[in-house]
Each structure stands twice: as C-alpha cells, then as structure tokens.
PDB file of C-alpha atoms in Angstrom:
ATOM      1  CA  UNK A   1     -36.212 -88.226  84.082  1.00 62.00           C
ATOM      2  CA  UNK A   2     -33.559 -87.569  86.560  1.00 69.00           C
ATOM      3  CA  UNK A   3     -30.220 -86.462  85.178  1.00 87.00           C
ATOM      4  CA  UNK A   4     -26.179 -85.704  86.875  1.00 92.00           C
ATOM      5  CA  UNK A   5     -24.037 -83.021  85.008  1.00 94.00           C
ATOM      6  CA  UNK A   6     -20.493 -82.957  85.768  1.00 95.00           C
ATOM      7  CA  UNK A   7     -17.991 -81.508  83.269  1.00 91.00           C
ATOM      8  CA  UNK A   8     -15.137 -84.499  82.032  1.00 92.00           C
ATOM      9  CA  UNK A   9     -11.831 -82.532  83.304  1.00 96.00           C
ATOM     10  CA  UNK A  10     -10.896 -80.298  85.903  1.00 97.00           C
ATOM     11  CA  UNK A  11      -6.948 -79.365  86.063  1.00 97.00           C
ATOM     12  CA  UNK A  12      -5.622 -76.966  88.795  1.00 97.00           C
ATOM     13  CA  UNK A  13      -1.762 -76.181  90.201  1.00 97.00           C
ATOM     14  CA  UNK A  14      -1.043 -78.406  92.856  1.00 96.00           C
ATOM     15  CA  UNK A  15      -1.534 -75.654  95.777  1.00 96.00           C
ATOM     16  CA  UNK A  16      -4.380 -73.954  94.460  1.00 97.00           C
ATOM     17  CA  UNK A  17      -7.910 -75.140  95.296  1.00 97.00           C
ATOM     18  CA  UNK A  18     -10.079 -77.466  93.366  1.00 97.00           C
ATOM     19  CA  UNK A  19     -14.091 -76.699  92.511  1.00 98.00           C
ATOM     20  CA  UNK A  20     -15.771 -79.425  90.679  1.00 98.00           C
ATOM     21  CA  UNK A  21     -19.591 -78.741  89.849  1.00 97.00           C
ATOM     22  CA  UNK A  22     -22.455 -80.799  89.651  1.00 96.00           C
ATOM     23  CA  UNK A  23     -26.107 -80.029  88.381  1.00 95.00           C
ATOM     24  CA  UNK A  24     -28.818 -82.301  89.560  1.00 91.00           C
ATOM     25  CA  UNK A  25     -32.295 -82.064  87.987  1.00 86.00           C
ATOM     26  CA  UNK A  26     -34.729 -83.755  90.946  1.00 78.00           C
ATOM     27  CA  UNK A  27     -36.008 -81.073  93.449  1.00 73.00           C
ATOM     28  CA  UNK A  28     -37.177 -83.860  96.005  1.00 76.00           C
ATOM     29  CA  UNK A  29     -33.483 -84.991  96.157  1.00 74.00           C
ATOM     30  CA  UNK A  30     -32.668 -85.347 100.317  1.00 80.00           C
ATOM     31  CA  UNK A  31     -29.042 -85.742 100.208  1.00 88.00           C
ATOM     32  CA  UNK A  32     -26.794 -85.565  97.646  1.00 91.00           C
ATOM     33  CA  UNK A  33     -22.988 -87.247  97.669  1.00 94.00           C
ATOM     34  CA  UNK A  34     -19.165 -86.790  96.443  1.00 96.00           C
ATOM     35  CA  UNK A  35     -17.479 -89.727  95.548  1.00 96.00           C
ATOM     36  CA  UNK A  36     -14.188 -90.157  94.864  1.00 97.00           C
ATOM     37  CA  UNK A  37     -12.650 -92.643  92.528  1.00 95.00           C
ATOM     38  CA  UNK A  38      -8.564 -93.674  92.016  1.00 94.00           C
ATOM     39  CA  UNK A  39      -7.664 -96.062  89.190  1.00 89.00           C
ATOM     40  CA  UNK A  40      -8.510 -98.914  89.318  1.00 85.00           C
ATOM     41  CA  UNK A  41     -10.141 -98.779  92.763  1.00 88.00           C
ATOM     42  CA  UNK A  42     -13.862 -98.642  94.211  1.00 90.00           C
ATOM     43  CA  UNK A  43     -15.622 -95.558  95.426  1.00 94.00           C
ATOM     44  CA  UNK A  44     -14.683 -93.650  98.512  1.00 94.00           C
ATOM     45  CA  UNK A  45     -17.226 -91.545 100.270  1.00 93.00           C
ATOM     46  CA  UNK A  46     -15.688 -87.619 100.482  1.00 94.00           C
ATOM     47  CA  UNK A  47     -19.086 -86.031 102.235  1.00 94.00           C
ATOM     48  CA  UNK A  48     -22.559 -85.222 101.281  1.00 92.00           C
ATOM     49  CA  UNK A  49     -24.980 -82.914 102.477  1.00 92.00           C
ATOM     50  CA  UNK A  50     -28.487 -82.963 103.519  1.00 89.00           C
ATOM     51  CA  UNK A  51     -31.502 -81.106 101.050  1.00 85.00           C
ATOM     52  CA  UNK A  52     -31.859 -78.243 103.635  1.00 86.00           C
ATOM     53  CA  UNK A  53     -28.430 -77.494 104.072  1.00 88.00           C
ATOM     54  CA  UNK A  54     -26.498 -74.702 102.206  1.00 92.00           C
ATOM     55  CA  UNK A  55     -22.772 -75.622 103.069  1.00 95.00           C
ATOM     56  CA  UNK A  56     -20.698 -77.863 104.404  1.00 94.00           C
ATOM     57  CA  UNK A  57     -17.090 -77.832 105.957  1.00 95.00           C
ATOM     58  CA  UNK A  58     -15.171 -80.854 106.777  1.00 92.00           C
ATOM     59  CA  UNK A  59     -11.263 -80.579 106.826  1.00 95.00           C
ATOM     60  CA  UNK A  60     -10.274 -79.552 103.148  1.00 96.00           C
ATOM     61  CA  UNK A  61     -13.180 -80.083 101.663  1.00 97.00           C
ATOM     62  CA  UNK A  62     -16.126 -77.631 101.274  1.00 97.00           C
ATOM     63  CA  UNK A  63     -19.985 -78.560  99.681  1.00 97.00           C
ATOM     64  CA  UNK A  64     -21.699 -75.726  98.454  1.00 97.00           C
ATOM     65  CA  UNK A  65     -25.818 -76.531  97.868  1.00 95.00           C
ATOM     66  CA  UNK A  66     -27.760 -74.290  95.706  1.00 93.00           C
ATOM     67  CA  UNK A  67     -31.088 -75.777  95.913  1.00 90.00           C
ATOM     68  CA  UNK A  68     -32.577 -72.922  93.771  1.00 90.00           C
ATOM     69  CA  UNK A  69     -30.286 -73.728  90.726  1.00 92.00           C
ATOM     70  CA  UNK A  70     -30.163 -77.095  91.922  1.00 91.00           C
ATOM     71  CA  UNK A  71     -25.995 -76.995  92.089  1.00 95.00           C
ATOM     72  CA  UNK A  72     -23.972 -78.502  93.915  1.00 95.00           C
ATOM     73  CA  UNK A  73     -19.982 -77.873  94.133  1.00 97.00           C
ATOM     74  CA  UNK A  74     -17.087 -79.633  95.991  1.00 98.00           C
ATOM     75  CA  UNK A  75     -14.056 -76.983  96.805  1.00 98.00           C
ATOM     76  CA  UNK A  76     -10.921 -78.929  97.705  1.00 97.00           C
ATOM     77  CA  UNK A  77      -8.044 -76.757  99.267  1.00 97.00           C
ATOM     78  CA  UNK A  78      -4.752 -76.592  98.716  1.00 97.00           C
ATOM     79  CA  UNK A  79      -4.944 -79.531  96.312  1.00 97.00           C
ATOM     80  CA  UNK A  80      -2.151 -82.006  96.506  1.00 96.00           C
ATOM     81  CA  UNK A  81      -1.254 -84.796  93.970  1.00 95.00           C
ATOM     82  CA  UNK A  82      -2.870 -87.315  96.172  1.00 94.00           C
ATOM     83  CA  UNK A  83      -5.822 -85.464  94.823  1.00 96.00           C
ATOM     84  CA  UNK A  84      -6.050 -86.894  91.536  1.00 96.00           C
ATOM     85  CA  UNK A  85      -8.876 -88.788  90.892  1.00 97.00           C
ATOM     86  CA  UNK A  86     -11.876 -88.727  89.435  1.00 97.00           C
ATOM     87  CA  UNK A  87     -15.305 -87.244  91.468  1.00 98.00           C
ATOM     88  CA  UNK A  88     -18.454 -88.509  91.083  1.00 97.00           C
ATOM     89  CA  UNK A  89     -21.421 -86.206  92.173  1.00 96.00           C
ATOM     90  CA  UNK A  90     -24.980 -88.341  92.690  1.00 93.00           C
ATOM     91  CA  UNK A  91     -28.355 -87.450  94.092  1.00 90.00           C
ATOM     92  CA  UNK A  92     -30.603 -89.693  96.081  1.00 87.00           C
ATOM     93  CA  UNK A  93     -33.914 -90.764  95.241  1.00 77.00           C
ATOM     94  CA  UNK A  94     -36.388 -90.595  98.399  1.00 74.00           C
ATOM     95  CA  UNK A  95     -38.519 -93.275  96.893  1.00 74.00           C
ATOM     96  CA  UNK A  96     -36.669 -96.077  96.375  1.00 74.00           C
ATOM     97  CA  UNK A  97     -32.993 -95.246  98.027  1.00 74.00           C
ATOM     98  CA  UNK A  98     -31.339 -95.444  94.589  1.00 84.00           C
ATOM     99  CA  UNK A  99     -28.433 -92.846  93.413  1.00 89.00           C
ATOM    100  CA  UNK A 100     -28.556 -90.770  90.360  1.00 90.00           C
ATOM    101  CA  UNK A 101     -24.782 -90.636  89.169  1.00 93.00           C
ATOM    102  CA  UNK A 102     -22.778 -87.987  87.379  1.00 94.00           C
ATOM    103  CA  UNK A 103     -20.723 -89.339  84.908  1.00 93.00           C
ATOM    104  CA  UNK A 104     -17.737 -88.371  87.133  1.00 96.00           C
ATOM    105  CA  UNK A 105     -15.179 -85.441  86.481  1.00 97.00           C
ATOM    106  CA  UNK A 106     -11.302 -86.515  86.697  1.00 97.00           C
ATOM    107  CA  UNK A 107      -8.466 -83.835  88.427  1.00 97.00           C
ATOM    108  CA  UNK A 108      -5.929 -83.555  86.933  1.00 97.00           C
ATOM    109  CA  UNK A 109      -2.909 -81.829  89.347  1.00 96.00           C
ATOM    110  CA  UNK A 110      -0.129 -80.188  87.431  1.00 93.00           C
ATOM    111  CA  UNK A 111       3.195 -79.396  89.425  1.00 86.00           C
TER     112      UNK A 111
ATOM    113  CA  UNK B   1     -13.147 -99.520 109.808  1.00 68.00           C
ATOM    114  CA  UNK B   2     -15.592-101.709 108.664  1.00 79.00           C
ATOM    115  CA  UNK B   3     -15.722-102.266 105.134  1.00 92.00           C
ATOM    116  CA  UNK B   4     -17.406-103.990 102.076  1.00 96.00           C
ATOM    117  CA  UNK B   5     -15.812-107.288 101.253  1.00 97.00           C
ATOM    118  CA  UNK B   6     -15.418-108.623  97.552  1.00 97.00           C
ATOM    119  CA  UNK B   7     -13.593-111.152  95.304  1.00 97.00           C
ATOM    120  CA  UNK B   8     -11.871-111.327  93.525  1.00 97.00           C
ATOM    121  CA  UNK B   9     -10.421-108.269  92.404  1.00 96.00           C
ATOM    122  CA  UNK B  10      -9.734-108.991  89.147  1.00 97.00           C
ATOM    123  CA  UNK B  11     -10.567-111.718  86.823  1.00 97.00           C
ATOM    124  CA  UNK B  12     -10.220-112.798  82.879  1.00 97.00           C
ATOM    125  CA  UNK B  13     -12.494-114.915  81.506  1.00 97.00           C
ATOM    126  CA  UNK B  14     -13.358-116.044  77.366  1.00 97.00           C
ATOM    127  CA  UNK B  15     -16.685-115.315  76.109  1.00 96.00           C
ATOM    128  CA  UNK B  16     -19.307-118.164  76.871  1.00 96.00           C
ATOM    129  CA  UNK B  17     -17.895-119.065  80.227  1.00 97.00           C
ATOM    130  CA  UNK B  18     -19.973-118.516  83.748  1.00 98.00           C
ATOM    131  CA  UNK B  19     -18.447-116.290  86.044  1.00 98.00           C
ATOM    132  CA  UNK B  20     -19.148-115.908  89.624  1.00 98.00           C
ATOM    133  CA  UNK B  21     -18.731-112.399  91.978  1.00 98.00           C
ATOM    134  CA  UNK B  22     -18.966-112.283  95.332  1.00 98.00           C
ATOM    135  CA  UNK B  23     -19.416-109.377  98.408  1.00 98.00           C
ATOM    136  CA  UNK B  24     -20.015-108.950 101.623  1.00 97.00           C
ATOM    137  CA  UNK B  25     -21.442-106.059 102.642  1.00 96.00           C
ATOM    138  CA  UNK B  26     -20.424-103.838 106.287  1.00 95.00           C
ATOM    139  CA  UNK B  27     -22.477-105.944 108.869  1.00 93.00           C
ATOM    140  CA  UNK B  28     -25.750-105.214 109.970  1.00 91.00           C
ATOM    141  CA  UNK B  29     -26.628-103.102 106.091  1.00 92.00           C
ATOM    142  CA  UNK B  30     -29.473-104.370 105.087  1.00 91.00           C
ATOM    143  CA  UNK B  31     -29.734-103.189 101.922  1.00 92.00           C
ATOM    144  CA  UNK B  32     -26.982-104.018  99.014  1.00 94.00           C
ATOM    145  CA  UNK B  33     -26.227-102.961  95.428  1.00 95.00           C
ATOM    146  CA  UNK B  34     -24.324-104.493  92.767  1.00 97.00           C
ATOM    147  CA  UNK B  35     -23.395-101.970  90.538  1.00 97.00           C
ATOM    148  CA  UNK B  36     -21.693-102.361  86.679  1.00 97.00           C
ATOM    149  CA  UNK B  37     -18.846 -99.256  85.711  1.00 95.00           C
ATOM    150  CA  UNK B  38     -18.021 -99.236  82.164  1.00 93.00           C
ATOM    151  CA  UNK B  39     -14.253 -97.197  82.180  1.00 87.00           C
ATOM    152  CA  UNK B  40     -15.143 -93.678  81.882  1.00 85.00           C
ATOM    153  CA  UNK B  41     -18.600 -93.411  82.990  1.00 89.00           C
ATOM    154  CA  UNK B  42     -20.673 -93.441  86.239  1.00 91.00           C
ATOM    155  CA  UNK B  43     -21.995 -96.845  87.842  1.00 94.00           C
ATOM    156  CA  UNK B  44     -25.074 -98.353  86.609  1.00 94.00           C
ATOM    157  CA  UNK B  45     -27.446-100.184  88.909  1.00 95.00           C
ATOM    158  CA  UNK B  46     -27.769-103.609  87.895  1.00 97.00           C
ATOM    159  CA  UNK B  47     -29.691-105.252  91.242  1.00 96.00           C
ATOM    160  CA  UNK B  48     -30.714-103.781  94.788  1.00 93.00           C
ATOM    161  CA  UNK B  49     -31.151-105.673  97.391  1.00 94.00           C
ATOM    162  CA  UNK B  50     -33.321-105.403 100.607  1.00 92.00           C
ATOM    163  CA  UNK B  51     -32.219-108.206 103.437  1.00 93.00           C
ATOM    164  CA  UNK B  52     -32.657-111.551 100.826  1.00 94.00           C
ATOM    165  CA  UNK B  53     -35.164-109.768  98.642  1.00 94.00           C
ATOM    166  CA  UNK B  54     -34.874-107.860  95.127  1.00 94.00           C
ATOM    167  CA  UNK B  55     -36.031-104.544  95.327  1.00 91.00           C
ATOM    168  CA  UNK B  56     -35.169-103.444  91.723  1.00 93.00           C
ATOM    169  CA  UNK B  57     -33.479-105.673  88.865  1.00 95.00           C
ATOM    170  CA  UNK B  58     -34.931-103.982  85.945  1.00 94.00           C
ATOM    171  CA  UNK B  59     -31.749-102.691  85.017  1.00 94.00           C
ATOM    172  CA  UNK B  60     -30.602-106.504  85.242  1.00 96.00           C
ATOM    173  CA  UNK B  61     -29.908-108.431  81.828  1.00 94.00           C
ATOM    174  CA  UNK B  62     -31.664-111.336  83.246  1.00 93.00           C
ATOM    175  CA  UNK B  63     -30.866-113.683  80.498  1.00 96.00           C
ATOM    176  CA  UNK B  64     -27.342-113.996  81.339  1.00 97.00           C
ATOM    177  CA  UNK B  65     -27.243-112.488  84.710  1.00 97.00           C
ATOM    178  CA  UNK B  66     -28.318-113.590  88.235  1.00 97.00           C
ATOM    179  CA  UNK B  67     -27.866-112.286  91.365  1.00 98.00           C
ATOM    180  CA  UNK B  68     -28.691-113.752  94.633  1.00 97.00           C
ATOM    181  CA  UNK B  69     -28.710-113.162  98.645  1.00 96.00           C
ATOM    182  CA  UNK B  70     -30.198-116.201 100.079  1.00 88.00           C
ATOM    183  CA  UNK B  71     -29.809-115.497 103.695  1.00 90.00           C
ATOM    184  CA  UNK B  72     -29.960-112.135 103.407  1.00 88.00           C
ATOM    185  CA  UNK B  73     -25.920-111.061 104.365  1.00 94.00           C
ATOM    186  CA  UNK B  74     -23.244-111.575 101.337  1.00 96.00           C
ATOM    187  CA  UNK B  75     -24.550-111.781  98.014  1.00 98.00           C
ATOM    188  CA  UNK B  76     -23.295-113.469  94.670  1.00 98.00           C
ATOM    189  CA  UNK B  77     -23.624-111.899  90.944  1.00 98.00           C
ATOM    190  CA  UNK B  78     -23.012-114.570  88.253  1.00 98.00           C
ATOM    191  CA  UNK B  79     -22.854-114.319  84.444  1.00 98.00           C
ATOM    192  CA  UNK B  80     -23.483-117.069  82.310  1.00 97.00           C
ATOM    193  CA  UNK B  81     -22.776-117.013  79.292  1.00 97.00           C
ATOM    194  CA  UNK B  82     -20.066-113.904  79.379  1.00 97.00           C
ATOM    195  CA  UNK B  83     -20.343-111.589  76.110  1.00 97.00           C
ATOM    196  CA  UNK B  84     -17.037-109.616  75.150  1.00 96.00           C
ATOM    197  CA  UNK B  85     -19.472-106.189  76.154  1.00 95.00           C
ATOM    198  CA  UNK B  86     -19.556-107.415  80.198  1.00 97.00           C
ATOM    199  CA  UNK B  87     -15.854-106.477  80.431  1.00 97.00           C
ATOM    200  CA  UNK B  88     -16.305-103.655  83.112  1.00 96.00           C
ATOM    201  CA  UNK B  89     -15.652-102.804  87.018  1.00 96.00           C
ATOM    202  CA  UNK B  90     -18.631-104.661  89.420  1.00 97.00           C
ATOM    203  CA  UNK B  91     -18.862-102.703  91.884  1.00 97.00           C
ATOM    204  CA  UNK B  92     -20.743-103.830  95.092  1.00 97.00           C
ATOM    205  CA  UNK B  93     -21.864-101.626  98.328  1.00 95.00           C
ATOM    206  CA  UNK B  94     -24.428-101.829 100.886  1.00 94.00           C
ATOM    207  CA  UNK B  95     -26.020 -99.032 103.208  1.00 91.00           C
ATOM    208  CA  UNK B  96     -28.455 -99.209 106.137  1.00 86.00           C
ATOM    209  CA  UNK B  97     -31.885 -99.665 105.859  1.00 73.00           C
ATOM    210  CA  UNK B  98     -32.707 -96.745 108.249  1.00 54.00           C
ATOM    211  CA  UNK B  99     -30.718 -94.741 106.315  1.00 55.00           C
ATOM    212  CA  UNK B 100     -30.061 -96.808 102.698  1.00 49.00           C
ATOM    213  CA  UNK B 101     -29.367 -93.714 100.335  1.00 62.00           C
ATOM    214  CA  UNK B 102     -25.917 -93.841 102.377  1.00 82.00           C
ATOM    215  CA  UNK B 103     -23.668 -96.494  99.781  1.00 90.00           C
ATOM    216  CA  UNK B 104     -20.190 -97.321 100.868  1.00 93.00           C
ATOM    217  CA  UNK B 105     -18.577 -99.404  98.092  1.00 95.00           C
ATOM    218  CA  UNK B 106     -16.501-102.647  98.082  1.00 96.00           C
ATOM    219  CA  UNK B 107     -12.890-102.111  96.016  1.00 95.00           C
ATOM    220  CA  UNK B 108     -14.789-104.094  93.006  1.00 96.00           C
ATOM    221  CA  UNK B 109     -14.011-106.569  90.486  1.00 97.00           C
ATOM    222  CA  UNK B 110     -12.207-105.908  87.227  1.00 96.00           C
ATOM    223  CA  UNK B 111     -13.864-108.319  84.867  1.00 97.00           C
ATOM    224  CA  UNK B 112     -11.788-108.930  81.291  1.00 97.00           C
ATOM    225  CA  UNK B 113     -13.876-111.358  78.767  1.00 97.00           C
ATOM    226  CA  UNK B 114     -11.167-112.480  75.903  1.00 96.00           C
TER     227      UNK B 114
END
C-alpha cells in the first residue's frame, strides 16, 4: 500500500537552513504537501507542488520533487526559532482525494 | 482569511460519557474531513465527507463513533461511550470539491478521557 517516510528529528543552528525529507511510495501521486504543526495547534499549509513540477520557490521556503526516487524535500532558509515545529510531508491520492501522511519530523533550532 | 471553525478546543471527559465535536469548514468546501492525531504521529482519517454524504468511514469505529453533516455545511463528530484510548487531537478541515486534495485544517480539539 501507500506509505510516507520522514525521519523523527531534524536539529539545525538557528541561521543555517533547514532540509527535511520525505519519501512517498505512489507514482500516480498529483500533488504532494508540507504541513506544518506547533504544539498544541492544527495544521498550517507551508506549500505543495504539483506531480510535474521539479521545484518550487516561495519566500524561504524551497520544494525539491524527485519524481524518479519519488523524494520530496522542504529547504527552509535562514531558520529562525519561530521555526520549530514539527513538518508533516503527505501525498494525495487521485482517486478518492485522501492524503497519505508522514508521520511528521519535529525541528529542533539550537541558538 | 477564511478559516476552518471548531469547538471546543479542548475538552476532558471520564470514560463512558458522550462527547460531541463540532466544525465548520471555509465556506463554499464541499468536501470535509475529520481527522484523529494520536501525540507523535501523523493524522488518521476517521470520516470524509462530500456535501452531506460519507464518502469513506471505514477507518471510522462505528460502534462508538458517529459523524454527521445533515445539510451539507458544518459537521458534528460524537463519541459515545468514550474509552481512555480516544484521548487524542480531532482535527477537522475541508477543501474544495474542484480541487479536494487541497485540506486546510481547523485548530482542533484536544480530547482528555479520565
């Protein structure tokens, strides 16, 4: 069946730029999503990019698609402490609409 | 910015009593999700939602959960009786139809059973 790999923990110098990875395993995905997730809170759209796209730019935050290896990454830049959260990567399921989830990967920033 | 809608935000409850969650989703999504987060992993569909039909509950425990969206806008998800193992973030969000694989998410509710 489907399946979302994320590692747990990511920690990076506040400063320094952020790369969380995701593998997906369904090749008829057509867009796949970064979510992001504070304590306590409900899930905030970041950005997602379409199946037949390669990148993706918006502001800090860069999506790298490797449809190929079927990975996807999320580069944050310059990574502040407002930052810290935890990401959740999912894939979309043309059929019936549904997300496949990641089991989410929480940054940690260290000063 | 419109935004999903849900309440309440948190709420403690003791096994074997009904509790009621309710959400209301950006207007004019058709389709809605109610989602269940156990702390530390991803959210698990429970029910999906297309206008006031189910599109997919098989993820539902329908012997103590119902969900319902009688008119096809906000939607309520009731347990009854609540088991010590419900304790969890409901999440709810809703997307367009056009475009449904597009979720934005409500702030949820933190359920406690005691």
């Amino acid at each position: 069946g489907e399946d979302v790999e994320q590692s747990l923990f990511l920690s990076v110098r506040e400063g320094d730029s952020s790369v969380i990875n995701c593998t997906y395993t369904d090749s008829s995905s057509t867009y796949l999503y970064w979510y992001k997730q504070e304590p306590g809170a409900g899930l905030q759209l970041l950005t997602y990019i379409f199946s037949n796209m390669d990148m993706k730019q918006d502001q800090r935050l860069t999506v790298l698609l490797n449809k190929k290896d079927k990975h996807l990454s999320l580069r944050i830049a310059d990574t502040q402490t407002g930052d810290s959260a935890i990401y959740f990567c999912a894939e979309s399921i043309e059929s019936n609409y549904q997300l496949i989830w990641g089991a989410g990967t929480k940054l940690i920033i260290k000063p | 910015e419109a935004e999903v809608a849900q309440s309440p935000r948190y709420k403690i409850t003791e096994k074997s009593q009904a509790v009621a969650f309710w959400c209301d989703p950006i207007s004019g999504h058709a389709t809605l999700y109610w989602y269940r987060q156990i702390l530390g992993q991803g959210p698990e569909l429970l029910v999906q939602f297309q206008d006031e039909s189910v599109v997919d509950d098989s993820q539902l425990p329908k012997d103590r959960f119902s969900a319902e969206r009688l008119k096809g806008v906000d939607s309520t998800l009731k347990i009854q009786p609540a088991e010590l193992g419900d304790s969890a973030m409901y999440l709810c969000a809703s997307s367009w139809a056009g475009r449904a694989d597009t979720q934005y998410f409500g702030p949820g509710t933190r359920l406690t059973v005691l």
